[in-house]
Amino acid sequence: GVVLWIAPLLLGPDADVFDRLAGFAPHQVDQLRCHILDPRHSEVRDHLAATCRRLAVDYDLDGLKIDFLDQAMVYRGTPSTGDHDDVGEAMRVLLGQIRDELAAAGRGDLAVEFRQPYVSPAIGAYGQILRAGDCPGDAVVNRRST
């Protein structure tokens, strides 16, 4: 099977959609060479859900490994110009929208993976695979974390 690893909230300067979405990504992370999309905007959520749907259908994926969701927290406590004030609520809506888009495309069976540190009981409604944070070569940490 094919599982695609994506970081949907990271917007690089060379992305085809950079000019269209840069206004929704005011926070820049120099170390990652990208901007962080603010999920409190419906335009961001709509784009990300449609992108996940397109990738799943166009490439007949078996799964999506959705990573770097914790980066959205850079907007916690900041004023929002979007339709949601709370980052956590916006992320809940985003994940539900992704789930619904996949189901509408007939891909509700697609495996969705999340990793620590943003794994919680609430995220179980949006994915089937929860994995430990990065701990290469450390079987003990991996075992205790999962």
Short mmCIF file of C-alpha atoms in Angstrom, two decimals:
data_model
loop_
_atom_site.label_atom_id
_atom_site.label_comp_id
_atom_site.label_asym_id
_atom_site.label_seq_id
_atom_site.Cartn_x
_atom_site.Cartn_y
_atom_site.Cartn_z
CA GLY A 1 0.00 0.00 0.00
CA VAL A 2 0.93 3.62 -0.44
CA VAL A 3 0.86 6.06 2.46
CA LEU A 4 1.70 9.69 1.75
CA TRP A 5 3.39 11.75 4.47
CA ILE A 6 2.09 15.31 4.40
CA ALA A 7 2.54 18.48 6.43
CA PRO A 8 -0.55 20.41 5.33
CA LEU A 9 -0.08 23.46 7.56
CA LEU A 10 3.43 24.18 6.23
CA LEU A 11 3.47 26.58 3.29
CA GLY A 12 6.75 26.86 1.42
CA PRO A 13 7.70 29.87 -0.70
CA ASP A 14 7.88 27.68 -3.83
CA ALA A 15 4.41 26.17 -3.41
CA ASP A 16 2.04 26.80 -6.32
CA VAL A 17 -0.51 28.22 -3.87
CA PHE A 18 1.92 30.44 -1.95
CA ASP A 19 0.65 33.73 -3.40
CA ARG A 20 -2.98 32.76 -2.79
CA LEU A 21 -2.50 31.50 0.79
CA ALA A 22 0.42 33.55 2.15
CA GLY A 23 -1.99 36.07 3.69
CA PHE A 24 -3.29 33.26 5.91
CA ALA A 25 0.21 32.28 7.03
CA PRO A 26 1.76 35.26 8.82
CA HIS A 27 4.08 33.17 11.02
CA GLN A 28 7.34 32.21 9.35
CA VAL A 29 9.66 29.45 10.60
CA ASP A 30 13.12 30.14 9.22
CA GLN A 31 14.49 26.76 10.35
CA LEU A 32 11.85 24.95 8.26
CA ARG A 33 11.92 27.53 5.43
CA CYS A 34 8.15 27.86 5.48
CA HIS A 35 5.18 29.74 6.81
CA ILE A 36 2.51 28.19 9.04
CA LEU A 37 -1.05 28.33 7.74
CA ASP A 38 -3.57 29.58 10.30
CA PRO A 39 -6.42 27.03 10.49
CA ARG A 40 -8.77 29.63 11.96
CA HIS A 41 -9.55 30.72 8.38
CA SER A 42 -12.13 28.80 6.35
CA GLU A 43 -10.04 29.37 3.21
CA VAL A 44 -7.17 27.42 4.78
CA ARG A 45 -9.40 24.58 5.98
CA ASP A 46 -11.17 24.34 2.62
CA HIS A 47 -7.86 24.19 0.75
CA LEU A 48 -6.37 21.57 3.07
CA ALA A 49 -9.44 19.31 3.01
CA ALA A 50 -9.67 19.55 -0.78
CA THR A 51 -5.95 18.81 -1.09
CA CYS A 52 -6.21 15.70 1.08
CA ARG A 53 -9.17 14.54 -1.00
CA ARG A 54 -7.36 15.18 -4.28
CA LEU A 55 -4.22 13.36 -3.14
CA ALA A 56 -6.21 10.35 -1.90
CA VAL A 57 -8.18 10.06 -5.14
CA ASP A 58 -5.52 11.00 -7.71
CA TYR A 59 -2.88 8.69 -6.25
CA ASP A 60 -5.22 5.95 -4.99
CA LEU A 61 -3.63 6.19 -1.56
CA ASP A 62 -4.04 3.65 1.21
CA GLY A 63 -3.24 6.22 3.88
CA LEU A 64 -2.26 9.74 4.85
CA LYS A 65 0.31 10.43 7.54
CA ILE A 66 -0.69 13.95 8.62
CA ASP A 67 2.19 15.62 10.43
CA PHE A 68 3.23 18.94 11.98
CA LEU A 69 -0.29 19.80 13.13
CA ASP A 70 1.17 21.10 16.39
CA GLN A 71 2.66 24.02 14.45
CA ALA A 72 -0.79 25.65 14.40
CA MET A 73 -0.36 26.45 18.08
CA VAL A 74 1.89 29.39 17.18
CA TYR A 75 -1.41 31.24 16.72
CA ARG A 76 -2.77 30.40 20.19
CA GLY A 77 -3.65 33.57 22.06
CA THR A 78 -3.28 35.81 19.01
CA PRO A 79 -6.11 37.83 17.46
CA SER A 80 -7.87 36.04 14.61
CA THR A 81 -9.27 37.52 11.42
CA GLY A 82 -10.77 34.13 10.53
CA ASP A 83 -14.14 32.61 11.36
CA HIS A 84 -12.78 30.92 14.51
CA ASP A 85 -10.96 32.56 17.41
CA ASP A 86 -9.71 29.37 19.05
CA VAL A 87 -6.95 27.35 17.34
CA GLY A 88 -8.07 24.10 18.96
CA GLU A 89 -11.63 24.54 17.74
CA ALA A 90 -10.38 25.41 14.25
CA MET A 91 -8.26 22.25 14.22
CA ARG A 92 -11.26 20.16 15.28
CA VAL A 93 -13.25 21.63 12.40
CA LEU A 94 -10.34 21.07 9.98
CA LEU A 95 -9.89 17.41 10.91
CA GLY A 96 -13.64 16.82 10.64
CA GLN A 97 -13.67 18.50 7.26
CA ILE A 98 -10.79 16.31 6.03
CA ARG A 99 -12.61 13.19 7.29
CA ASP A 100 -15.84 14.30 5.59
CA GLU A 101 -14.10 15.14 2.29
CA LEU A 102 -12.44 11.72 2.20
CA ALA A 103 -15.77 10.01 2.90
CA ALA A 104 -17.53 12.06 0.20
CA ALA A 105 -14.89 10.92 -2.28
CA GLY A 106 -15.54 7.29 -1.36
CA ARG A 107 -12.29 7.15 0.58
CA GLY A 108 -13.67 6.91 4.11
CA ASP A 109 -11.63 3.71 4.49
CA LEU A 110 -8.34 5.57 4.04
CA ALA A 111 -5.99 5.10 7.00
CA VAL A 112 -5.08 8.40 8.65
CA GLU A 113 -2.06 8.56 10.97
CA PHE A 114 -1.17 11.12 13.62
CA ARG A 115 1.86 11.26 15.91
CA GLN A 116 2.62 12.49 19.38
CA PRO A 117 2.61 15.12 20.85
CA TYR A 118 -0.81 15.99 19.47
CA VAL A 119 -2.41 12.62 20.10
CA SER A 120 -5.36 12.74 22.49
CA PRO A 121 -8.65 10.89 22.98
CA ALA A 122 -10.35 13.56 20.87
CA ILE A 123 -8.23 12.80 17.82
CA GLY A 124 -9.49 9.21 17.66
CA ALA A 125 -12.51 10.40 15.68
CA TYR A 126 -10.25 11.58 12.86
CA GLY A 127 -7.64 8.86 12.45
CA GLN A 128 -6.94 5.19 12.92
CA ILE A 129 -3.17 5.14 13.51
CA LEU A 130 -1.48 6.91 16.42
CA ARG A 131 2.28 6.68 16.66
CA ALA A 132 5.03 7.69 19.04
CA GLY A 133 7.04 10.83 18.44
CA ASP A 134 10.34 10.50 16.62
CA CYS A 135 12.72 8.24 18.55
CA PRO A 136 14.98 6.59 15.95
CA GLY A 137 16.67 3.44 17.14
CA ASP A 138 15.21 3.70 20.66
CA ALA A 139 12.99 0.66 21.08
CA VAL A 140 12.40 1.37 24.79
CA VAL A 141 11.05 4.90 24.25
CA ASN A 142 9.00 3.73 21.28
CA ARG A 143 7.47 0.89 23.32
CA ARG A 144 6.64 3.09 26.32
CA SER A 145 5.23 5.85 24.12
CA THR A 146 2.77 3.64 22.30
#
